[in-house]
Amino acid sequence: HAEAVQLMQSADALLMLNSDVPHAHRIINAKTFEYMAARRPMFVVAPEGDVWDIVRDLPGTMLCPPSDVERIKDNLALIIEQFRCDVHFDDAHWDIDKFHRRQIAGQLATLLNTTIGQPAGETWPTSTHDAANIEPSTEDTNESAGEK
């Protein structure tokens, strides 16, 4: 895998192909995120859908539906021309932090906290030591005493 990542990072562009099959517009390949992390221009031939939504604003990304052969041909010619003209894309404009696990987990935690009505800024215990110091409710204590 390390060698594959090195190849991605050194490539002039990365090709992603998704077949135009039923429900393919909902498929997000794992390589989508590997390609994004490589910060290289992407040539995506896939049905318009979730993959397009994720990568459409990344510098140098070209999107083509699999059925549009003319568009695929034109975009491939453009990629070749950009390579010949030594066109580079500034990877500083790649907004991919929002896809990092920590960021997504934080968004999920906020959503769950909002759902259960936990006040903003209040957090759950983050270690077993913190969890061990939580006072049990009266119900828990009574049930435990009855079971002994």
mmCIF file of N, CA and C in Angstrom:
data_model
loop_
_atom_site.group_PDB
_atom_site.id
_atom_site.type_symbol
_atom_site.label_atom_id
_atom_site.label_comp_id
_atom_site.label_asym_id
_atom_site.label_seq_id
_atom_site.Cartn_x
_atom_site.Cartn_y
_atom_site.Cartn_z
ATOM 1 N N HIS A 1 0.824 -1.193 0.000
ATOM 2 C CA HIS A 1 0.000 0.000 0.000
ATOM 3 C C HIS A 1 0.868 1.257 0.000
ATOM 4 N N ALA A 2 1.980 1.225 0.728
ATOM 5 C CA ALA A 2 2.864 2.397 0.782
ATOM 6 C C ALA A 2 3.389 2.747 -0.608
ATOM 7 N N GLU A 3 3.704 1.724 -1.395
ATOM 8 C CA GLU A 3 4.188 1.967 -2.750
ATOM 9 C C GLU A 3 3.090 2.583 -3.618
ATOM 10 N N ALA A 4 1.860 2.116 -3.450
ATOM 11 C CA ALA A 4 0.728 2.670 -4.204
ATOM 12 C C ALA A 4 0.520 4.138 -3.854
ATOM 13 N N VAL A 5 0.634 4.474 -2.579
ATOM 14 C CA VAL A 5 0.481 5.867 -2.140
ATOM 15 C C VAL A 5 1.576 6.729 -2.758
ATOM 16 N N GLN A 6 2.810 6.228 -2.777
ATOM 17 C CA GLN A 6 3.912 6.978 -3.394
ATOM 18 C C GLN A 6 3.640 7.227 -4.878
ATOM 19 N N LEU A 7 3.147 6.211 -5.558
ATOM 20 C CA LEU A 7 2.827 6.370 -6.980
ATOM 21 C C LEU A 7 1.726 7.407 -7.181
ATOM 22 N N MET A 8 0.704 7.379 -6.329
ATOM 23 C CA MET A 8 -0.380 8.366 -6.429
ATOM 24 C C MET A 8 0.162 9.777 -6.250
ATOM 25 N N GLN A 9 1.026 9.960 -5.261
ATOM 26 C CA GLN A 9 1.549 11.287 -4.952
ATOM 27 C C GLN A 9 2.496 11.806 -6.030
ATOM 28 N N SER A 10 3.082 10.909 -6.804
ATOM 29 C CA SER A 10 4.007 11.345 -7.850
ATOM 30 C C SER A 10 3.345 11.423 -9.229
ATOM 31 N N ALA A 11 2.106 11.001 -9.330
ATOM 32 C CA ALA A 11 1.406 10.994 -10.621
ATOM 33 C C ALA A 11 1.075 12.411 -11.084
ATOM 34 N N ASP A 12 0.993 12.585 -12.390
ATOM 35 C CA ASP A 12 0.564 13.869 -12.951
ATOM 36 C C ASP A 12 -0.936 14.050 -12.783
ATOM 37 N N ALA A 13 -1.669 12.949 -12.828
ATOM 38 C CA ALA A 13 -3.120 12.957 -12.621
ATOM 39 C C ALA A 13 -3.529 11.539 -12.224
ATOM 40 N N LEU A 14 -4.682 11.437 -11.606
ATOM 41 C CA LEU A 14 -5.194 10.138 -11.153
ATOM 42 C C LEU A 14 -6.534 9.866 -11.820
ATOM 43 N N LEU A 15 -6.714 8.653 -12.291
ATOM 44 C CA LEU A 15 -7.926 8.254 -12.994
ATOM 45 C C LEU A 15 -8.811 7.419 -12.078
ATOM 46 N N MET A 16 -10.076 7.785 -12.005
ATOM 47 C CA MET A 16 -11.059 6.999 -11.266
ATOM 48 C C MET A 16 -12.182 6.624 -12.222
ATOM 49 N N LEU A 17 -12.464 5.339 -12.294
ATOM 50 C CA LEU A 17 -13.520 4.838 -13.171
ATOM 51 C C LEU A 17 -14.605 4.163 -12.350
ATOM 52 N N ASN A 18 -15.840 4.546 -12.583
ATOM 53 C CA ASN A 18 -17.007 3.868 -12.010
ATOM 54 C C ASN A 18 -17.950 3.548 -13.156
ATOM 55 N N SER A 19 -18.401 2.324 -13.209
ATOM 56 C CA SER A 19 -19.336 1.908 -14.264
ATOM 57 C C SER A 19 -20.676 2.597 -14.090
ATOM 58 N N ASP A 20 -21.363 2.735 -15.186
ATOM 59 C CA ASP A 20 -22.698 3.326 -15.161
ATOM 60 C C ASP A 20 -23.721 2.201 -14.994
ATOM 61 N N VAL A 21 -23.800 1.679 -13.776
ATOM 62 C CA VAL A 21 -24.737 0.598 -13.445
ATOM 63 C C VAL A 21 -25.780 1.157 -12.478
ATOM 64 N N PRO A 22 -26.875 0.445 -12.272
ATOM 65 C CA PRO A 22 -27.896 0.958 -11.343
ATOM 66 C C PRO A 22 -27.303 1.291 -9.967
ATOM 67 N N HIS A 23 -27.669 2.420 -9.459
ATOM 68 C CA HIS A 23 -27.275 2.926 -8.139
ATOM 69 C C HIS A 23 -25.794 3.318 -8.045
ATOM 70 N N ALA A 24 -25.072 3.332 -9.155
ATOM 71 C CA ALA A 24 -23.654 3.700 -9.132
ATOM 72 C C ALA A 24 -23.456 5.145 -8.682
ATOM 73 N N HIS A 25 -24.460 5.978 -8.865
ATOM 74 C CA HIS A 25 -24.344 7.380 -8.448
ATOM 75 C C HIS A 25 -24.189 7.496 -6.927
ATOM 76 N N ARG A 26 -24.498 6.436 -6.184
ATOM 77 C CA ARG A 26 -24.374 6.443 -4.724
ATOM 78 C C ARG A 26 -23.056 5.836 -4.248
ATOM 79 N N ILE A 27 -22.252 5.287 -5.162
ATOM 80 C CA ILE A 27 -20.994 4.623 -4.796
ATOM 81 C C ILE A 27 -19.900 5.664 -4.577
ATOM 82 N N ILE A 28 -19.228 5.538 -3.440
ATOM 83 C CA ILE A 28 -18.044 6.355 -3.158
ATOM 84 C C ILE A 28 -16.903 5.374 -2.906
ATOM 85 N N ASN A 29 -16.011 5.256 -3.867
ATOM 86 C CA ASN A 29 -14.883 4.339 -3.749
ATOM 87 C C ASN A 29 -13.957 4.788 -2.624
ATOM 88 N N ALA A 30 -13.334 3.827 -1.944
ATOM 89 C CA ALA A 30 -12.338 4.167 -0.920
ATOM 90 C C ALA A 30 -11.189 4.944 -1.552
ATOM 91 N N LYS A 31 -10.883 4.624 -2.808
ATOM 92 C CA LYS A 31 -9.772 5.317 -3.461
ATOM 93 C C LYS A 31 -10.070 6.802 -3.662
ATOM 94 N N THR A 32 -11.329 7.201 -3.595
ATOM 95 C CA THR A 32 -11.673 8.624 -3.695
ATOM 96 C C THR A 32 -10.884 9.409 -2.653
ATOM 97 N N PHE A 33 -10.881 8.909 -1.425
ATOM 98 C CA PHE A 33 -10.223 9.617 -0.330
ATOM 99 C C PHE A 33 -8.705 9.473 -0.403
ATOM 100 N N GLU A 34 -8.224 8.338 -0.900
ATOM 101 C CA GLU A 34 -6.783 8.183 -1.104
ATOM 102 C C GLU A 34 -6.300 9.158 -2.178
ATOM 103 N N TYR A 35 -7.069 9.306 -3.238
ATOM 104 C CA TYR A 35 -6.716 10.250 -4.292
ATOM 105 C C TYR A 35 -6.734 11.682 -3.753
ATOM 106 N N MET A 36 -7.732 11.999 -2.940
ATOM 107 C CA MET A 36 -7.809 13.346 -2.371
ATOM 108 C C MET A 36 -6.590 13.624 -1.501
ATOM 109 N N ALA A 37 -6.181 12.644 -0.706
ATOM 110 C CA ALA A 37 -5.017 12.816 0.169
ATOM 111 C C ALA A 37 -3.735 12.993 -0.645
ATOM 112 N N ALA A 38 -3.682 12.412 -1.840
ATOM 113 C CA ALA A 38 -2.510 12.563 -2.710
ATOM 114 C C ALA A 38 -2.409 13.977 -3.279
ATOM 115 N N ARG A 39 -3.522 14.707 -3.278
ATOM 116 C CA ARG A 39 -3.562 16.097 -3.751
ATOM 117 C C ARG A 39 -3.060 16.238 -5.189
ATOM 118 N N ARG A 40 -3.531 15.352 -6.028
ATOM 119 C CA ARG A 40 -3.198 15.375 -7.448
ATOM 120 C C ARG A 40 -4.472 15.617 -8.246
ATOM 121 N N PRO A 41 -4.368 16.197 -9.443
ATOM 122 C CA PRO A 41 -5.560 16.358 -10.278
ATOM 123 C C PRO A 41 -6.215 14.996 -10.530
ATOM 124 N N MET A 42 -7.533 14.995 -10.545
ATOM 125 C CA MET A 42 -8.265 13.747 -10.732
ATOM 126 C C MET A 42 -9.113 13.816 -11.997
ATOM 127 N N PHE A 43 -9.055 12.750 -12.745
ATOM 128 C CA PHE A 43 -9.887 12.570 -13.931
ATOM 129 C C PHE A 43 -10.896 11.496 -13.552
ATOM 130 N N VAL A 44 -12.120 11.917 -13.300
ATOM 131 C CA VAL A 44 -13.162 11.028 -12.789
ATOM 132 C C VAL A 44 -14.160 10.726 -13.899
ATOM 133 N N VAL A 45 -14.247 9.453 -14.239
ATOM 134 C CA VAL A 45 -15.247 8.981 -15.191
ATOM 135 C C VAL A 45 -16.208 8.135 -14.368
ATOM 136 N N ALA A 46 -17.331 8.744 -14.026
ATOM 137 C CA ALA A 46 -18.300 8.100 -13.137
ATOM 138 C C ALA A 46 -19.656 8.762 -13.334
ATOM 139 N N PRO A 47 -20.719 8.040 -12.997
ATOM 140 C CA PRO A 47 -22.040 8.671 -13.066
ATOM 141 C C PRO A 47 -22.106 9.860 -12.106
ATOM 142 N N GLU A 48 -22.797 10.901 -12.525
ATOM 143 C CA GLU A 48 -22.957 12.057 -11.645
ATOM 144 C C GLU A 48 -23.662 11.608 -10.371
ATOM 145 N N GLY A 49 -23.085 11.990 -9.233
ATOM 146 C CA GLY A 49 -23.653 11.575 -7.955
ATOM 147 C C GLY A 49 -22.732 11.935 -6.804
ATOM 148 N N ASP A 50 -22.644 11.043 -5.831
ATOM 149 C CA ASP A 50 -21.920 11.336 -4.598
ATOM 150 C C ASP A 50 -20.432 11.612 -4.821
ATOM 151 N N VAL A 51 -19.765 10.836 -5.670
ATOM 152 C CA VAL A 51 -18.340 11.083 -5.933
ATOM 153 C C VAL A 51 -18.160 12.473 -6.528
ATOM 154 N N TRP A 52 -19.003 12.829 -7.468
ATOM 155 C CA TRP A 52 -18.917 14.165 -8.070
ATOM 156 C C TRP A 52 -19.080 15.240 -7.000
ATOM 157 N N ASP A 53 -20.041 15.057 -6.113
ATOM 158 C CA ASP A 53 -20.297 16.055 -5.068
ATOM 159 C C ASP A 53 -19.075 16.253 -4.177
ATOM 160 N N ILE A 54 -18.344 15.189 -3.923
ATOM 161 C CA ILE A 54 -17.186 15.262 -3.032
ATOM 162 C C ILE A 54 -15.995 15.933 -3.703
ATOM 163 N N VAL A 55 -15.728 15.627 -4.968
ATOM 164 C CA VAL A 55 -14.477 16.073 -5.598
ATOM 165 C C VAL A 55 -14.612 17.248 -6.561
ATOM 166 N N ARG A 56 -15.819 17.661 -6.863
ATOM 167 C CA ARG A 56 -16.008 18.651 -7.934
ATOM 168 C C ARG A 56 -15.253 19.963 -7.722
ATOM 169 N N ASP A 57 -15.010 20.380 -6.490
ATOM 170 C CA ASP A 57 -14.359 21.669 -6.250
ATOM 171 C C ASP A 57 -12.851 21.559 -6.035
ATOM 172 N N LEU A 58 -12.293 20.376 -6.184
ATOM 173 C CA LEU A 58 -10.854 20.210 -5.989
ATOM 174 C C LEU A 58 -10.105 20.664 -7.236
ATOM 175 N N PRO A 59 -8.985 21.376 -7.057
ATOM 176 C CA PRO A 59 -8.240 21.903 -8.204
ATOM 177 C C PRO A 59 -7.828 20.806 -9.191
ATOM 178 N N GLY A 60 -8.037 21.079 -10.455
ATOM 179 C CA GLY A 60 -7.608 20.166 -11.509
ATOM 180 C C GLY A 60 -8.507 18.968 -11.733
ATOM 181 N N THR A 61 -9.614 18.888 -11.025
ATOM 182 C CA THR A 61 -10.505 17.737 -11.163
ATOM 183 C C THR A 61 -11.388 17.886 -12.393
ATOM 184 N N MET A 62 -11.478 16.810 -13.159
ATOM 185 C CA MET A 62 -12.349 16.776 -14.336
ATOM 186 C C MET A 62 -13.345 15.649 -14.150
ATOM 187 N N LEU A 63 -14.603 15.949 -14.425
ATOM 188 C CA LEU A 63 -15.683 14.989 -14.214
ATOM 189 C C LEU A 63 -16.371 14.671 -15.534
ATOM 190 N N CYS A 64 -16.549 13.387 -15.792
ATOM 191 C CA CYS A 64 -17.217 12.952 -17.022
ATOM 192 C C CYS A 64 -18.131 11.773 -16.717
ATOM 193 N N PRO A 65 -19.351 11.805 -17.236
ATOM 194 C CA PRO A 65 -20.184 10.605 -17.138
ATOM 195 C C PRO A 65 -19.637 9.530 -18.089
ATOM 196 N N PRO A 66 -19.714 8.257 -17.706
ATOM 197 C CA PRO A 66 -19.165 7.187 -18.552
ATOM 198 C C PRO A 66 -19.763 7.134 -19.955
ATOM 199 N N SER A 67 -20.984 7.589 -20.114
ATOM 200 C CA SER A 67 -21.651 7.509 -21.420
ATOM 201 C C SER A 67 -21.273 8.651 -22.365
ATOM 202 N N ASP A 68 -20.584 9.680 -21.860
ATOM 203 C CA ASP A 68 -20.256 10.847 -22.682
ATOM 204 C C ASP A 68 -18.835 10.714 -23.244
ATOM 205 N N VAL A 69 -18.707 9.909 -24.288
ATOM 206 C CA VAL A 69 -17.402 9.603 -24.874
ATOM 207 C C VAL A 69 -16.707 10.869 -25.377
ATOM 208 N N GLU A 70 -17.455 11.775 -25.971
ATOM 209 C CA GLU A 70 -16.875 13.017 -26.500
ATOM 210 C C GLU A 70 -16.267 13.855 -25.367
ATOM 211 N N ARG A 71 -16.965 13.962 -24.277
ATOM 212 C CA ARG A 71 -16.464 14.729 -23.125
ATOM 213 C C ARG A 71 -15.230 14.058 -22.520
ATOM 214 N N ILE A 72 -15.242 12.735 -22.447
ATOM 215 C CA ILE A 72 -14.074 12.002 -21.945
ATOM 216 C C ILE A 72 -12.870 12.295 -22.830
ATOM 217 N N LYS A 73 -13.077 12.226 -24.141
ATOM 218 C CA LYS A 73 -12.000 12.491 -25.111
ATOM 219 C C LYS A 73 -11.466 13.916 -24.952
ATOM 220 N N ASP A 74 -12.362 14.897 -24.851
ATOM 221 C CA ASP A 74 -11.952 16.299 -24.725
ATOM 222 C C ASP A 74 -11.192 16.549 -23.423
ATOM 223 N N ASN A 75 -11.681 15.988 -22.331
ATOM 224 C CA ASN A 75 -11.013 16.192 -21.041
ATOM 225 C C ASN A 75 -9.670 15.480 -20.980
ATOM 226 N N LEU A 76 -9.575 14.314 -21.584
ATOM 227 C CA LEU A 76 -8.292 13.616 -21.645
ATOM 228 C C LEU A 76 -7.287 14.438 -22.454
ATOM 229 N N ALA A 77 -7.738 15.008 -23.573
ATOM 230 C CA ALA A 77 -6.868 15.877 -24.377
ATOM 231 C C ALA A 77 -6.427 17.092 -23.563
ATOM 232 N N LEU A 78 -7.335 17.637 -22.752
ATOM 233 C CA LEU A 78 -6.997 18.789 -21.913
ATOM 234 C C LEU A 78 -5.949 18.420 -20.860
ATOM 235 N N ILE A 79 -6.096 17.266 -20.244
ATOM 236 C CA ILE A 79 -5.104 16.818 -19.253
ATOM 237 C C ILE A 79 -3.730 16.679 -19.905
ATOM 238 N N ILE A 80 -3.696 16.098 -21.091
ATOM 239 C CA ILE A 80 -2.425 15.934 -21.810
ATOM 240 C C ILE A 80 -1.828 17.296 -22.141
ATOM 241 N N GLU A 81 -2.658 18.234 -22.577
ATOM 242 C CA GLU A 81 -2.182 19.588 -22.900
ATOM 243 C C GLU A 81 -1.653 20.293 -21.646
ATOM 244 N N GLN A 82 -2.348 20.137 -20.528
ATOM 245 C CA GLN A 82 -1.880 20.744 -19.277
ATOM 246 C C GLN A 82 -0.519 20.171 -18.884
ATOM 247 N N PHE A 83 -0.341 18.877 -19.075
ATOM 248 C CA PHE A 83 0.945 18.243 -18.775
ATOM 249 C C PHE A 83 2.034 18.821 -19.676
ATOM 250 N N ARG A 84 1.740 18.934 -20.969
ATOM 251 C CA ARG A 84 2.722 19.471 -21.927
ATOM 252 C C ARG A 84 3.094 20.917 -21.603
ATOM 253 N N CYS A 85 2.128 21.678 -21.104
ATOM 254 C CA CYS A 85 2.361 23.097 -20.783
ATOM 255 C C CYS A 85 2.848 23.289 -19.349
ATOM 256 N N ASP A 86 3.077 22.189 -18.652
ATOM 257 C CA ASP A 86 3.584 22.218 -17.277
ATOM 258 C C ASP A 86 2.661 22.996 -16.332
ATOM 259 N N VAL A 87 1.356 22.786 -16.490
ATOM 260 C CA VAL A 87 0.361 23.418 -15.615
ATOM 261 C C VAL A 87 0.357 22.689 -14.274
ATOM 262 N N HIS A 88 0.421 23.460 -13.195
ATOM 263 C CA HIS A 88 0.379 22.879 -11.848
ATOM 264 C C HIS A 88 -0.804 23.467 -11.097
ATOM 265 N N PHE A 89 -1.348 22.680 -10.197
ATOM 266 C CA PHE A 89 -2.477 23.125 -9.390
ATOM 267 C C PHE A 89 -2.017 23.294 -7.958
ATOM 268 N N ASP A 90 -2.400 24.393 -7.346
ATOM 269 C CA ASP A 90 -2.001 24.704 -5.976
ATOM 270 C C ASP A 90 -2.780 23.821 -5.006
ATOM 271 N N ASP A 91 -2.081 22.884 -4.377
ATOM 272 C CA ASP A 91 -2.783 21.972 -3.470
ATOM 273 C C ASP A 91 -3.189 22.643 -2.158
ATOM 274 N N ALA A 92 -2.796 23.891 -1.956
ATOM 275 C CA ALA A 92 -3.230 24.619 -0.757
ATOM 276 C C ALA A 92 -4.732 24.901 -0.805
ATOM 277 N N HIS A 93 -5.303 24.848 -1.995
ATOM 278 C CA HIS A 93 -6.738 25.110 -2.149
ATOM 279 C C HIS A 93 -7.589 23.849 -2.036
ATOM 280 N N TRP A 94 -6.975 22.748 -1.647
ATOM 281 C CA TRP A 94 -7.712 21.492 -1.492
ATOM 282 C C TRP A 94 -8.355 21.482 -0.121
ATOM 283 N N ASP A 95 -9.648 21.626 -0.080
ATOM 284 C CA ASP A 95 -10.390 21.632 1.186
ATOM 285 C C ASP A 95 -10.817 20.201 1.513
ATOM 286 N N ILE A 96 -9.875 19.421 2.067
ATOM 287 C CA ILE A 96 -10.199 18.026 2.369
ATOM 288 C C ILE A 96 -10.236 17.739 3.868
ATOM 289 N N ASP A 97 -9.913 18.722 4.695
ATOM 290 C CA ASP A 97 -9.931 18.500 6.147
ATOM 291 C C ASP A 97 -11.305 18.066 6.636
ATOM 292 N N LYS A 98 -12.354 18.531 5.986
ATOM 293 C CA LYS A 98 -13.707 18.188 6.419
ATOM 294 C C LYS A 98 -14.009 16.701 6.259
ATOM 295 N N PHE A 99 -13.139 15.971 5.556
ATOM 296 C CA PHE A 99 -13.348 14.537 5.362
ATOM 297 C C PHE A 99 -12.512 13.678 6.316
ATOM 298 N N HIS A 100 -11.683 14.293 7.142
ATOM 299 C CA HIS A 100 -10.871 13.524 8.088
ATOM 300 C C HIS A 100 -11.759 12.886 9.146
ATOM 301 N N ARG A 101 -11.381 11.696 9.578
ATOM 302 C CA ARG A 101 -12.191 10.946 10.550
ATOM 303 C C ARG A 101 -12.490 11.757 11.806
ATOM 304 N N ARG A 102 -11.485 12.442 12.321
ATOM 305 C CA ARG A 102 -11.670 13.215 13.556
ATOM 306 C C ARG A 102 -12.738 14.297 13.364
ATOM 307 N N GLN A 103 -12.709 14.961 12.215
ATOM 308 C CA GLN A 103 -13.690 16.010 11.917
ATOM 309 C C GLN A 103 -15.093 15.419 11.814
ATOM 310 N N ILE A 104 -15.209 14.310 11.093
ATOM 311 C CA ILE A 104 -16.518 13.674 10.911
ATOM 312 C C ILE A 104 -17.038 13.134 12.240
ATOM 313 N N ALA A 105 -16.148 12.545 13.048
ATOM 314 C CA ALA A 105 -16.562 12.040 14.365
ATOM 315 C C ALA A 105 -17.045 13.189 15.245
ATOM 316 N N GLY A 106 -16.383 14.342 15.159
ATOM 317 C CA GLY A 106 -16.817 15.511 15.922
ATOM 318 C C GLY A 106 -18.193 15.991 15.493
ATOM 319 N N GLN A 107 -18.447 15.986 14.192
ATOM 320 C CA GLN A 107 -19.770 16.380 13.690
ATOM 321 C C GLN A 107 -20.840 15.404 14.171
ATOM 322 N N LEU A 108 -20.520 14.111 14.156
ATOM 323 C CA LEU A 108 -21.470 13.104 14.627
ATOM 324 C C LEU A 108 -21.729 13.282 16.119
ATOM 325 N N ALA A 109 -20.676 13.535 16.899
ATOM 326 C CA ALA A 109 -20.841 13.743 18.339
ATOM 327 C C ALA A 109 -21.732 14.951 18.612
ATOM 328 N N THR A 110 -21.524 16.028 17.876
ATOM 329 C CA THR A 110 -22.359 17.217 18.039
ATOM 330 C C THR A 110 -23.812 16.908 17.710
ATOM 331 N N LEU A 111 -24.037 16.186 16.625
ATOM 332 C CA LEU A 111 -25.398 15.808 16.240
ATOM 333 C C LEU A 111 -26.051 14.944 17.319
ATOM 334 N N LEU A 112 -25.316 13.961 17.830
ATOM 335 C CA LEU A 112 -25.868 13.091 18.876
ATOM 336 C C LEU A 112 -26.143 13.877 20.153
ATOM 337 N N ASN A 113 -25.221 14.760 20.536
ATOM 338 C CA ASN A 113 -25.429 15.581 21.732
ATOM 339 C C ASN A 113 -26.657 16.465 21.581
ATOM 340 N N THR A 114 -26.830 17.044 20.410
ATOM 341 C CA THR A 114 -28.006 17.873 20.146
ATOM 342 C C THR A 114 -29.273 17.030 20.222
ATOM 343 N N THR A 115 -29.211 15.833 19.674
ATOM 344 C CA THR A 115 -30.369 14.939 19.654
ATOM 345 C C THR A 115 -30.824 14.567 21.064
ATOM 346 N N ILE A 116 -29.862 14.334 21.972
ATOM 347 C CA ILE A 116 -30.233 13.939 23.338
ATOM 348 C C ILE A 116 -30.389 15.136 24.265
ATOM 349 N N GLY A 117 -30.184 16.325 23.731
ATOM 350 C CA GLY A 117 -30.390 17.540 24.511
ATOM 351 C C GLY A 117 -29.260 17.875 25.459
ATOM 352 N N GLN A 118 -28.063 17.403 25.184
ATOM 353 C CA GLN A 118 -26.913 17.725 26.025
ATOM 354 C C GLN A 118 -26.493 19.165 25.749
ATOM 355 N N PRO A 119 -26.328 19.978 26.794
ATOM 356 C CA PRO A 119 -25.931 21.377 26.588
ATOM 357 C C PRO A 119 -24.596 21.485 25.858
ATOM 358 N N ALA A 120 -24.478 22.533 25.066
ATOM 359 C CA ALA A 120 -23.235 22.775 24.332
ATOM 360 C C ALA A 120 -22.090 22.943 25.311
ATOM 361 N N GLY A 121 -20.945 22.402 24.963
ATOM 362 C CA GLY A 121 -19.767 22.534 25.804
ATOM 363 C C GLY A 121 -19.642 21.443 26.852
ATOM 364 N N GLU A 122 -20.726 20.767 27.179
ATOM 365 C CA GLU A 122 -20.673 19.678 28.150
ATOM 366 C C GLU A 122 -20.228 18.425 27.412
ATOM 367 N N THR A 123 -19.341 17.659 28.011
ATOM 368 C CA THR A 123 -18.835 16.478 27.327
ATOM 369 C C THR A 123 -19.039 15.224 28.161
ATOM 370 N N TRP A 124 -19.013 14.104 27.484
ATOM 371 C CA TRP A 124 -19.085 12.805 28.140
ATOM 372 C C TRP A 124 -17.699 12.446 28.641
ATOM 373 N N PRO A 125 -17.594 11.519 29.594
ATOM 374 C CA PRO A 125 -16.266 11.073 30.049
ATOM 375 C C PRO A 125 -15.468 10.543 28.863
ATOM 376 N N THR A 126 -14.171 10.847 28.868
ATOM 377 C CA THR A 126 -13.340 10.422 27.747
ATOM 378 C C THR A 126 -12.397 9.289 28.117
ATOM 379 N N SER A 127 -12.384 8.863 29.369
ATOM 380 C CA SER A 127 -11.525 7.750 29.755
ATOM 381 C C SER A 127 -12.267 6.852 30.730
ATOM 382 N N THR A 128 -11.753 5.651 30.941
ATOM 383 C CA THR A 128 -12.397 4.740 31.891
ATOM 384 C C THR A 128 -12.288 5.292 33.303
ATOM 385 N N HIS A 129 -11.224 6.048 33.586
ATOM 386 C CA HIS A 129 -11.082 6.672 34.904
ATOM 387 C C HIS A 129 -12.215 7.672 35.134
ATOM 388 N N ASP A 130 -12.488 8.519 34.129
ATOM 389 C CA ASP A 130 -13.583 9.484 34.246
ATOM 390 C C ASP A 130 -14.919 8.773 34.393
ATOM 391 N N ALA A 131 -15.123 7.710 33.616
ATOM 392 C CA ALA A 131 -16.386 6.976 33.667
ATOM 393 C C ALA A 131 -16.575 6.308 35.020
ATOM 394 N N ALA A 132 -15.490 5.859 35.650
ATOM 395 C CA ALA A 132 -15.583 5.188 36.952
ATOM 396 C C ALA A 132 -15.997 6.160 38.051
ATOM 397 N N ASN A 133 -15.786 7.443 37.842
ATOM 398 C CA ASN A 133 -16.117 8.441 38.858
ATOM 399 C C ASN A 133 -17.525 9.002 38.719
ATOM 400 N N ILE A 134 -18.310 8.470 37.786
ATOM 401 C CA ILE A 134 -19.692 8.919 37.626
ATOM 402 C C ILE A 134 -20.528 8.273 38.715
ATOM 403 N N GLU A 135 -21.306 9.079 39.405
ATOM 404 C CA GLU A 135 -22.176 8.562 40.465
ATOM 405 C C GLU A 135 -23.321 7.776 39.844
ATOM 406 N N PRO A 136 -23.573 6.537 40.318
ATOM 407 C CA PRO A 136 -24.712 5.787 39.785
ATOM 408 C C PRO A 136 -26.013 6.409 40.246
ATOM 409 N N SER A 137 -27.050 6.226 39.443
ATOM 410 C CA SER A 137 -28.356 6.742 39.837
ATOM 411 C C SER A 137 -28.894 5.888 40.972
ATOM 412 N N THR A 138 -29.900 6.388 41.689
ATOM 413 C CA THR A 138 -30.516 5.654 42.792
ATOM 414 C C THR A 138 -31.079 4.337 42.296
ATOM 415 N N GLU A 139 -31.689 4.345 41.108
ATOM 416 C CA GLU A 139 -32.245 3.116 40.541
ATOM 417 C C GLU A 139 -31.165 2.070 40.355
ATOM 418 N N ASP A 140 -30.006 2.488 39.798
ATOM 419 C CA ASP A 140 -28.913 1.547 39.574
ATOM 420 C C ASP A 140 -28.432 0.961 40.893
ATOM 421 N N THR A 141 -28.317 1.799 41.934
ATOM 422 C CA THR A 141 -27.838 1.350 43.239
ATOM 423 C C THR A 141 -28.821 0.366 43.851
ATOM 424 N N ASN A 142 -30.113 0.663 43.783
ATOM 425 C CA ASN A 142 -31.125 -0.226 44.355
ATOM 426 C C ASN A 142 -31.162 -1.565 43.633
ATOM 427 N N GLU A 143 -31.069 -1.529 42.311
ATOM 428 C CA GLU A 143 -31.090 -2.778 41.557
ATOM 429 C C GLU A 143 -29.875 -3.614 41.886
ATOM 430 N N SER A 144 -28.704 -2.958 41.993
ATOM 431 C CA SER A 144 -27.481 -3.691 42.295
ATOM 432 C C SER A 144 -27.561 -4.313 43.678
ATOM 433 N N ALA A 145 -28.105 -3.572 44.643
ATOM 434 C CA ALA A 145 -28.213 -4.077 46.011
ATOM 435 C C ALA A 145 -29.161 -5.262 46.061
ATOM 436 N N GLY A 146 -30.229 -5.225 45.276
ATOM 437 C CA GLY A 146 -31.201 -6.313 45.262
ATOM 438 C C GLY A 146 -30.651 -7.565 44.607
ATOM 439 N N GLU A 147 -29.678 -7.407 43.719
ATOM 440 C CA GLU A 147 -29.134 -8.558 43.012
ATOM 441 C C GLU A 147 -28.090 -9.294 43.831
ATOM 442 N N LYS A 148 -27.502 -8.636 44.844
ATOM 443 C CA LYS A 148 -26.415 -9.260 45.606
ATOM 444 C C LYS A 148 -26.887 -10.328 46.490
#
